[in-house]
Short mmCIF file of N, CA and C and ligand atoms in Angstrom, two decimals:
data_model
loop_
_atom_site.label_atom_id
_atom_site.label_comp_id
_atom_site.label_asym_id
_atom_site.label_seq_id
_atom_site.Cartn_x
_atom_site.Cartn_y
_atom_site.Cartn_z
N MET A 1 117.73 34.72 145.47
CA MET A 1 117.91 35.43 144.20
C MET A 1 117.04 34.77 143.12
N THR A 2 116.32 35.56 142.39
CA THR A 2 115.50 35.02 141.29
C THR A 2 115.94 35.64 139.96
N VAL A 3 115.53 34.99 138.89
CA VAL A 3 115.96 35.41 137.55
C VAL A 3 115.26 36.70 137.14
N LYS A 4 116.05 37.68 136.77
CA LYS A 4 115.52 38.95 136.28
C LYS A 4 116.38 39.43 135.11
N GLN A 5 115.99 40.57 134.56
CA GLN A 5 116.78 41.18 133.47
C GLN A 5 118.25 41.25 133.88
N HIS A 6 119.13 40.75 133.02
CA HIS A 6 120.57 40.78 133.23
C HIS A 6 121.07 39.85 134.31
N SER A 7 120.29 38.80 134.63
CA SER A 7 120.84 37.71 135.42
C SER A 7 121.65 36.84 134.47
N VAL A 8 122.74 36.25 134.99
CA VAL A 8 123.40 35.18 134.26
C VAL A 8 122.85 33.87 134.81
N VAL A 9 122.19 33.10 133.94
CA VAL A 9 121.43 31.94 134.38
C VAL A 9 122.03 30.67 133.77
N SER A 10 122.18 29.64 134.61
CA SER A 10 122.57 28.32 134.11
C SER A 10 121.38 27.38 134.27
N ILE A 11 121.02 26.71 133.19
CA ILE A 11 119.88 25.78 133.24
C ILE A 11 120.26 24.44 132.61
N HIS A 12 119.65 23.39 133.15
CA HIS A 12 119.62 22.13 132.44
C HIS A 12 118.29 22.08 131.71
N TYR A 13 118.31 21.58 130.48
CA TYR A 13 117.07 21.54 129.71
C TYR A 13 116.96 20.21 128.98
N HIS A 14 115.72 19.81 128.75
CA HIS A 14 115.42 18.62 127.98
C HIS A 14 114.27 19.01 127.08
N LEU A 15 114.48 18.92 125.78
CA LEU A 15 113.49 19.44 124.82
C LEU A 15 112.92 18.30 123.98
N THR A 16 111.59 18.21 123.99
CA THR A 16 110.91 17.24 123.13
C THR A 16 109.84 17.94 122.31
N ASP A 17 109.37 17.26 121.25
CA ASP A 17 108.19 17.77 120.54
C ASP A 17 106.95 17.08 121.09
N GLU A 18 105.80 17.34 120.47
CA GLU A 18 104.54 16.82 121.03
C GLU A 18 104.40 15.31 120.88
N SER A 19 105.23 14.69 120.03
CA SER A 19 105.18 13.23 119.93
C SER A 19 106.29 12.59 120.77
N ASP A 20 106.83 13.39 121.73
CA ASP A 20 107.78 12.88 122.70
C ASP A 20 109.15 12.55 122.11
N GLN A 21 109.41 13.05 120.92
CA GLN A 21 110.73 12.84 120.31
C GLN A 21 111.70 13.85 120.92
N VAL A 22 112.86 13.36 121.36
CA VAL A 22 113.85 14.25 121.97
C VAL A 22 114.55 15.06 120.88
N LEU A 23 114.49 16.39 121.01
CA LEU A 23 115.09 17.27 120.01
C LEU A 23 116.45 17.78 120.47
N ASP A 24 116.59 17.95 121.76
CA ASP A 24 117.84 18.48 122.30
C ASP A 24 117.82 18.27 123.81
N SER A 25 119.01 18.19 124.40
CA SER A 25 119.08 17.98 125.84
C SER A 25 120.46 18.35 126.34
N SER A 26 120.52 18.88 127.55
CA SER A 26 121.82 19.17 128.16
C SER A 26 122.23 18.05 129.11
N GLN A 27 121.46 16.97 129.17
CA GLN A 27 121.79 15.86 130.08
C GLN A 27 123.17 15.29 129.74
N GLY A 28 123.97 15.10 130.78
CA GLY A 28 125.30 14.56 130.58
C GLY A 28 126.30 15.61 130.09
N GLN A 29 125.85 16.85 129.98
CA GLN A 29 126.73 17.94 129.56
C GLN A 29 126.67 19.05 130.60
N ASP A 30 127.50 20.09 130.38
CA ASP A 30 127.41 21.26 131.24
C ASP A 30 126.07 21.93 131.02
N PRO A 31 125.52 22.58 132.05
CA PRO A 31 124.28 23.32 131.82
C PRO A 31 124.50 24.47 130.83
N LEU A 32 123.41 24.91 130.24
CA LEU A 32 123.46 26.06 129.33
C LEU A 32 123.48 27.34 130.17
N THR A 33 124.46 28.20 129.93
CA THR A 33 124.57 29.47 130.65
C THR A 33 124.34 30.60 129.67
N TYR A 34 123.42 31.51 130.03
CA TYR A 34 123.09 32.61 129.10
C TYR A 34 122.78 33.87 129.90
N LEU A 35 122.79 35.00 129.21
CA LEU A 35 122.46 36.29 129.81
C LEU A 35 120.97 36.54 129.61
N HIS A 36 120.23 36.61 130.72
CA HIS A 36 118.77 36.73 130.65
C HIS A 36 118.38 38.12 130.13
N GLY A 37 117.47 38.14 129.17
CA GLY A 37 116.97 39.41 128.64
C GLY A 37 117.77 39.95 127.48
N ALA A 38 118.69 39.15 126.96
CA ALA A 38 119.54 39.61 125.85
C ALA A 38 119.24 38.86 124.55
N GLY A 39 118.13 38.14 124.52
CA GLY A 39 117.75 37.44 123.28
C GLY A 39 118.59 36.20 123.00
N GLY A 40 119.27 35.69 124.04
CA GLY A 40 120.13 34.53 123.85
C GLY A 40 119.37 33.22 123.71
N ILE A 41 118.17 33.18 124.26
CA ILE A 41 117.33 31.98 124.12
C ILE A 41 115.98 32.41 123.56
N ILE A 42 115.16 31.45 123.12
CA ILE A 42 113.90 31.83 122.47
C ILE A 42 112.97 32.55 123.46
N PRO A 43 112.20 33.52 122.95
CA PRO A 43 111.40 34.40 123.81
C PRO A 43 110.42 33.65 124.71
N GLY A 44 109.74 32.64 124.20
CA GLY A 44 108.74 31.92 124.98
C GLY A 44 109.34 31.21 126.18
N LEU A 45 110.58 30.80 126.06
CA LEU A 45 111.27 30.13 127.17
C LEU A 45 111.78 31.15 128.17
N GLU A 46 112.37 32.23 127.66
CA GLU A 46 112.92 33.27 128.52
C GLU A 46 111.85 33.84 129.45
N LYS A 47 110.66 34.08 128.88
CA LYS A 47 109.53 34.64 129.64
C LYS A 47 109.20 33.77 130.85
N GLU A 48 109.23 32.43 130.67
CA GLU A 48 108.84 31.52 131.75
C GLU A 48 109.93 31.36 132.80
N ILE A 49 111.17 31.64 132.43
CA ILE A 49 112.27 31.49 133.40
C ILE A 49 112.35 32.71 134.32
N THR A 50 111.82 33.83 133.85
CA THR A 50 111.83 35.05 134.67
C THR A 50 111.17 34.79 136.02
N GLY A 51 111.84 35.16 137.09
CA GLY A 51 111.27 35.02 138.44
C GLY A 51 111.56 33.70 139.11
N LYS A 52 112.16 32.75 138.38
CA LYS A 52 112.45 31.44 138.96
C LYS A 52 113.72 31.51 139.82
N ALA A 53 113.86 30.54 140.74
CA ALA A 53 115.00 30.49 141.66
C ALA A 53 115.82 29.22 141.42
N VAL A 54 117.03 29.19 141.97
CA VAL A 54 117.88 28.00 141.85
C VAL A 54 117.16 26.80 142.45
N GLY A 55 117.18 25.69 141.73
CA GLY A 55 116.52 24.46 142.19
C GLY A 55 115.13 24.30 141.64
N ASP A 56 114.54 25.38 141.08
CA ASP A 56 113.21 25.26 140.48
C ASP A 56 113.25 24.35 139.28
N LYS A 57 112.28 23.43 139.23
CA LYS A 57 112.12 22.52 138.09
C LYS A 57 110.73 22.75 137.53
N PHE A 58 110.61 22.91 136.23
CA PHE A 58 109.29 23.19 135.67
C PHE A 58 109.27 22.83 134.20
N GLN A 59 108.04 22.74 133.68
CA GLN A 59 107.86 22.45 132.25
C GLN A 59 107.36 23.70 131.55
N VAL A 60 107.82 23.90 130.33
CA VAL A 60 107.39 25.04 129.53
C VAL A 60 106.98 24.53 128.15
N SER A 61 105.79 24.94 127.73
CA SER A 61 105.35 24.63 126.38
C SER A 61 105.42 25.91 125.56
N VAL A 62 106.19 25.88 124.49
CA VAL A 62 106.40 27.08 123.67
C VAL A 62 105.77 26.88 122.29
N ALA A 63 104.78 27.70 121.98
CA ALA A 63 104.13 27.64 120.67
C ALA A 63 105.10 28.12 119.59
N PRO A 64 104.93 27.65 118.35
CA PRO A 64 105.87 28.03 117.27
C PRO A 64 106.12 29.53 117.17
N ALA A 65 105.07 30.35 117.36
CA ALA A 65 105.23 31.80 117.21
C ALA A 65 106.24 32.37 118.21
N GLU A 66 106.37 31.73 119.37
CA GLU A 66 107.33 32.21 120.37
C GLU A 66 108.58 31.33 120.41
N GLY A 67 108.66 30.40 119.45
CA GLY A 67 109.82 29.53 119.34
C GLY A 67 110.58 29.85 118.07
N TYR A 68 110.54 28.93 117.11
CA TYR A 68 111.29 29.13 115.87
C TYR A 68 110.40 29.54 114.70
N GLY A 69 109.19 30.04 115.01
CA GLY A 69 108.32 30.58 113.98
C GLY A 69 107.39 29.53 113.38
N GLU A 70 106.36 30.02 112.69
CA GLU A 70 105.43 29.14 111.99
C GLU A 70 106.12 28.62 110.73
N LEU A 71 105.63 27.49 110.24
CA LEU A 71 106.14 26.95 108.99
C LEU A 71 105.69 27.87 107.84
N ASP A 72 106.63 28.36 107.05
CA ASP A 72 106.34 29.25 105.94
C ASP A 72 106.41 28.45 104.63
N GLN A 73 105.22 28.21 104.04
CA GLN A 73 105.16 27.37 102.83
C GLN A 73 105.98 27.97 101.68
N SER A 74 106.12 29.31 101.67
CA SER A 74 106.86 29.94 100.57
C SER A 74 108.35 29.64 100.65
N LEU A 75 108.78 29.11 101.80
CA LEU A 75 110.20 28.76 101.96
C LEU A 75 110.48 27.32 101.53
N ILE A 76 109.44 26.62 101.07
CA ILE A 76 109.62 25.29 100.49
C ILE A 76 109.65 25.48 98.98
N GLN A 77 110.79 25.24 98.38
CA GLN A 77 110.99 25.63 96.99
C GLN A 77 111.59 24.50 96.16
N SER A 78 111.39 24.64 94.87
CA SER A 78 111.93 23.67 93.93
C SER A 78 113.11 24.31 93.20
N ILE A 79 114.26 23.65 93.21
CA ILE A 79 115.41 24.19 92.49
C ILE A 79 116.04 23.09 91.65
N PRO A 80 116.74 23.47 90.57
CA PRO A 80 117.33 22.44 89.71
C PRO A 80 118.49 21.72 90.39
N LEU A 81 118.63 20.45 90.09
CA LEU A 81 119.72 19.64 90.64
C LEU A 81 121.07 20.26 90.30
N ALA A 82 121.14 20.93 89.14
CA ALA A 82 122.40 21.55 88.69
C ALA A 82 122.92 22.59 89.68
N ALA A 83 122.03 23.13 90.54
CA ALA A 83 122.45 24.13 91.52
C ALA A 83 123.37 23.51 92.58
N PHE A 84 123.35 22.18 92.68
CA PHE A 84 124.18 21.50 93.68
C PHE A 84 125.48 21.02 93.06
N GLU A 85 126.10 21.88 92.30
CA GLU A 85 127.34 21.55 91.61
C GLU A 85 128.40 21.08 92.60
N GLY A 86 129.05 19.99 92.27
CA GLY A 86 130.13 19.50 93.12
C GLY A 86 129.67 18.54 94.21
N ILE A 87 128.36 18.37 94.37
CA ILE A 87 127.84 17.40 95.34
C ILE A 87 127.60 16.09 94.60
N GLU A 88 128.21 15.04 95.06
CA GLU A 88 128.15 13.77 94.33
C GLU A 88 126.73 13.21 94.25
N LYS A 89 126.05 13.15 95.40
CA LYS A 89 124.70 12.62 95.40
C LYS A 89 123.84 13.45 96.34
N VAL A 90 122.80 14.07 95.78
CA VAL A 90 121.89 14.89 96.60
C VAL A 90 120.74 14.00 97.06
N GLU A 91 120.54 13.92 98.38
CA GLU A 91 119.52 13.02 98.92
C GLU A 91 118.65 13.75 99.96
N PRO A 92 117.39 13.30 100.09
CA PRO A 92 116.51 13.88 101.11
C PRO A 92 117.15 13.77 102.49
N GLY A 93 116.99 14.82 103.28
CA GLY A 93 117.54 14.82 104.64
C GLY A 93 118.88 15.53 104.72
N MET A 94 119.51 15.80 103.56
CA MET A 94 120.79 16.51 103.58
C MET A 94 120.57 17.97 103.95
N HIS A 95 121.54 18.52 104.68
CA HIS A 95 121.48 19.94 105.05
C HIS A 95 122.62 20.69 104.36
N PHE A 96 122.32 21.91 103.94
CA PHE A 96 123.36 22.76 103.37
C PHE A 96 123.26 24.14 104.01
N GLN A 97 124.41 24.76 104.22
CA GLN A 97 124.43 26.13 104.70
C GLN A 97 124.30 27.03 103.47
N THR A 98 123.38 27.97 103.51
CA THR A 98 123.21 28.86 102.37
C THR A 98 123.02 30.28 102.88
N GLN A 99 122.92 31.23 101.96
CA GLN A 99 122.78 32.61 102.38
C GLN A 99 121.41 33.15 101.99
N GLY A 100 120.71 33.73 102.97
CA GLY A 100 119.40 34.33 102.70
C GLY A 100 119.54 35.62 101.93
N GLN A 101 118.40 36.19 101.51
CA GLN A 101 118.43 37.43 100.73
C GLN A 101 119.05 38.58 101.51
N ASP A 102 118.94 38.51 102.84
CA ASP A 102 119.53 39.57 103.67
C ASP A 102 121.00 39.27 104.00
N GLY A 103 121.54 38.20 103.42
CA GLY A 103 122.95 37.88 103.62
C GLY A 103 123.22 37.02 104.84
N SER A 104 122.17 36.74 105.62
CA SER A 104 122.38 35.93 106.83
C SER A 104 122.45 34.45 106.46
N ALA A 105 123.10 33.68 107.33
CA ALA A 105 123.25 32.24 107.08
C ALA A 105 121.91 31.54 107.31
N ARG A 106 121.55 30.66 106.41
CA ARG A 106 120.32 29.88 106.56
C ARG A 106 120.65 28.42 106.34
N LEU A 107 119.90 27.57 107.02
CA LEU A 107 120.06 26.14 106.81
C LEU A 107 119.02 25.69 105.80
N LEU A 108 119.48 24.99 104.79
CA LEU A 108 118.60 24.46 103.76
C LEU A 108 118.53 22.94 103.94
N THR A 109 117.31 22.41 103.92
CA THR A 109 117.13 20.96 104.05
C THR A 109 116.55 20.41 102.76
N VAL A 110 117.18 19.39 102.18
CA VAL A 110 116.64 18.73 101.00
C VAL A 110 115.50 17.82 101.46
N THR A 111 114.28 18.02 100.89
CA THR A 111 113.15 17.18 101.31
C THR A 111 112.78 16.15 100.25
N ALA A 112 113.10 16.41 98.98
CA ALA A 112 112.79 15.44 97.92
C ALA A 112 113.69 15.67 96.72
N VAL A 113 114.02 14.59 96.02
CA VAL A 113 114.78 14.68 94.77
C VAL A 113 114.02 13.86 93.73
N GLU A 114 113.58 14.55 92.66
CA GLU A 114 112.88 13.84 91.58
C GLU A 114 113.51 14.22 90.27
N GLY A 115 114.27 13.30 89.69
CA GLY A 115 114.95 13.58 88.43
C GLY A 115 115.90 14.76 88.60
N GLU A 116 115.68 15.82 87.81
CA GLU A 116 116.55 16.99 87.85
C GLU A 116 116.02 18.07 88.79
N GLU A 117 114.99 17.72 89.56
CA GLU A 117 114.35 18.72 90.40
C GLU A 117 114.52 18.36 91.88
N VAL A 118 114.97 19.34 92.65
CA VAL A 118 115.19 19.12 94.07
C VAL A 118 114.25 20.03 94.87
N THR A 119 113.51 19.46 95.80
CA THR A 119 112.67 20.26 96.69
C THR A 119 113.46 20.54 97.96
N VAL A 120 113.56 21.83 98.29
CA VAL A 120 114.32 22.23 99.48
C VAL A 120 113.42 23.03 100.41
N ASP A 121 113.73 22.96 101.70
CA ASP A 121 112.98 23.67 102.73
C ASP A 121 113.93 24.60 103.46
N LEU A 122 113.62 25.90 103.40
CA LEU A 122 114.48 26.90 104.05
C LEU A 122 113.96 27.30 105.43
N ASN A 123 112.87 26.65 105.86
CA ASN A 123 112.40 26.92 107.22
C ASN A 123 113.43 26.42 108.23
N HIS A 124 113.47 27.05 109.39
CA HIS A 124 114.25 26.50 110.49
C HIS A 124 113.73 25.08 110.76
N PRO A 125 114.63 24.13 111.03
CA PRO A 125 114.19 22.75 111.25
C PRO A 125 113.11 22.62 112.34
N LEU A 126 113.04 23.58 113.26
CA LEU A 126 112.04 23.50 114.33
C LEU A 126 110.88 24.47 114.11
N ALA A 127 110.79 25.07 112.91
CA ALA A 127 109.64 25.94 112.60
C ALA A 127 108.37 25.10 112.61
N GLY A 128 107.30 25.69 113.15
CA GLY A 128 106.01 24.99 113.17
C GLY A 128 105.89 23.95 114.27
N VAL A 129 106.96 23.79 115.08
CA VAL A 129 106.97 22.75 116.11
C VAL A 129 106.67 23.39 117.47
N THR A 130 105.73 22.80 118.22
CA THR A 130 105.51 23.19 119.61
C THR A 130 106.60 22.54 120.45
N LEU A 131 107.32 23.35 121.20
CA LEU A 131 108.50 22.89 121.93
C LEU A 131 108.14 22.65 123.39
N LEU A 132 108.44 21.47 123.89
CA LEU A 132 108.16 21.14 125.29
C LEU A 132 109.48 20.99 126.04
N PHE A 133 109.72 21.94 126.93
CA PHE A 133 110.97 21.96 127.68
C PHE A 133 110.76 21.48 129.11
N ASP A 134 111.68 20.65 129.61
CA ASP A 134 111.84 20.41 131.04
C ASP A 134 113.05 21.22 131.46
N ILE A 135 112.85 22.11 132.41
CA ILE A 135 113.91 23.04 132.80
C ILE A 135 114.24 22.86 134.28
N GLU A 136 115.52 22.91 134.61
CA GLU A 136 115.95 23.01 136.01
C GLU A 136 116.96 24.15 136.11
N VAL A 137 116.68 25.08 137.01
CA VAL A 137 117.58 26.22 137.20
C VAL A 137 118.72 25.80 138.12
N MET A 138 119.95 25.88 137.63
CA MET A 138 121.11 25.39 138.37
C MET A 138 121.85 26.51 139.10
N GLU A 139 121.90 27.70 138.50
CA GLU A 139 122.72 28.77 139.05
C GLU A 139 122.20 30.12 138.54
N ILE A 140 122.25 31.11 139.42
CA ILE A 140 121.88 32.48 139.03
C ILE A 140 122.90 33.43 139.64
N ARG A 141 123.38 34.35 138.84
CA ARG A 141 124.21 35.43 139.40
C ARG A 141 123.93 36.70 138.62
N ASP A 142 124.37 37.84 139.17
CA ASP A 142 124.23 39.09 138.43
C ASP A 142 125.32 39.17 137.36
N ALA A 143 124.97 39.73 136.23
CA ALA A 143 125.96 39.93 135.18
C ALA A 143 126.89 41.07 135.57
N THR A 144 128.12 41.02 135.06
CA THR A 144 129.04 42.14 135.26
C THR A 144 128.66 43.25 134.28
N PRO A 145 129.05 44.49 134.57
CA PRO A 145 128.75 45.59 133.63
C PRO A 145 129.26 45.30 132.22
N GLU A 146 130.43 44.62 132.15
CA GLU A 146 130.99 44.30 130.83
C GLU A 146 130.13 43.29 130.08
N GLU A 147 129.62 42.30 130.81
CA GLU A 147 128.74 41.31 130.18
C GLU A 147 127.47 41.97 129.65
N ILE A 148 126.90 42.89 130.45
CA ILE A 148 125.68 43.59 130.02
C ILE A 148 125.98 44.41 128.76
N GLU A 149 127.12 45.06 128.77
CA GLU A 149 127.50 45.88 127.61
C GLU A 149 127.67 45.03 126.35
N HIS A 150 128.30 43.85 126.52
CA HIS A 150 128.53 42.96 125.36
C HIS A 150 127.30 42.17 124.96
N GLY A 151 126.35 42.00 125.89
CA GLY A 151 125.15 41.22 125.59
C GLY A 151 125.35 39.72 125.63
N HIS A 152 126.44 39.28 126.25
CA HIS A 152 126.66 37.84 126.40
C HIS A 152 127.47 37.54 127.67
N VAL A 153 127.52 36.27 128.02
CA VAL A 153 128.22 35.83 129.23
C VAL A 153 129.69 35.64 128.93
N HIS A 154 130.52 36.05 129.89
CA HIS A 154 131.96 35.81 129.75
C HIS A 154 132.40 34.56 130.48
ZN1 LIG B 1 132.14 39.94 125.46
#
């Protein structure tokens, strides 16, 4: 059995960037199980898993455009410190959950604080990053009709 549209796939993954920094890993945890072809994982990775079999081990390099997008300079903005009402000390590296113009949840990262001015980055933390995955396919099965209808694994 190989991975195709509507397979339920379990993978172990190890994700680094181009400077070999570990960004995420399933090592020591349960494998990631997802419904193939339902947009559950990034497109560049899903494409490479198609056709693979249980036990296959391979590396995938995903360019930003097929990962978390290019870095958008317009999403790096300056806002007044007063906007962080109720936060005792605003420091670079802090993350806040905020709402985008379309109402969706966005992660905001503080990149600099200068006096009353705070520079924030609304890009996804992995935007602009080439993602290097080590993948091992652990399990493949067909999805149930209910799983296909819901678009996720039960
Ligand atoms: Zn469901």
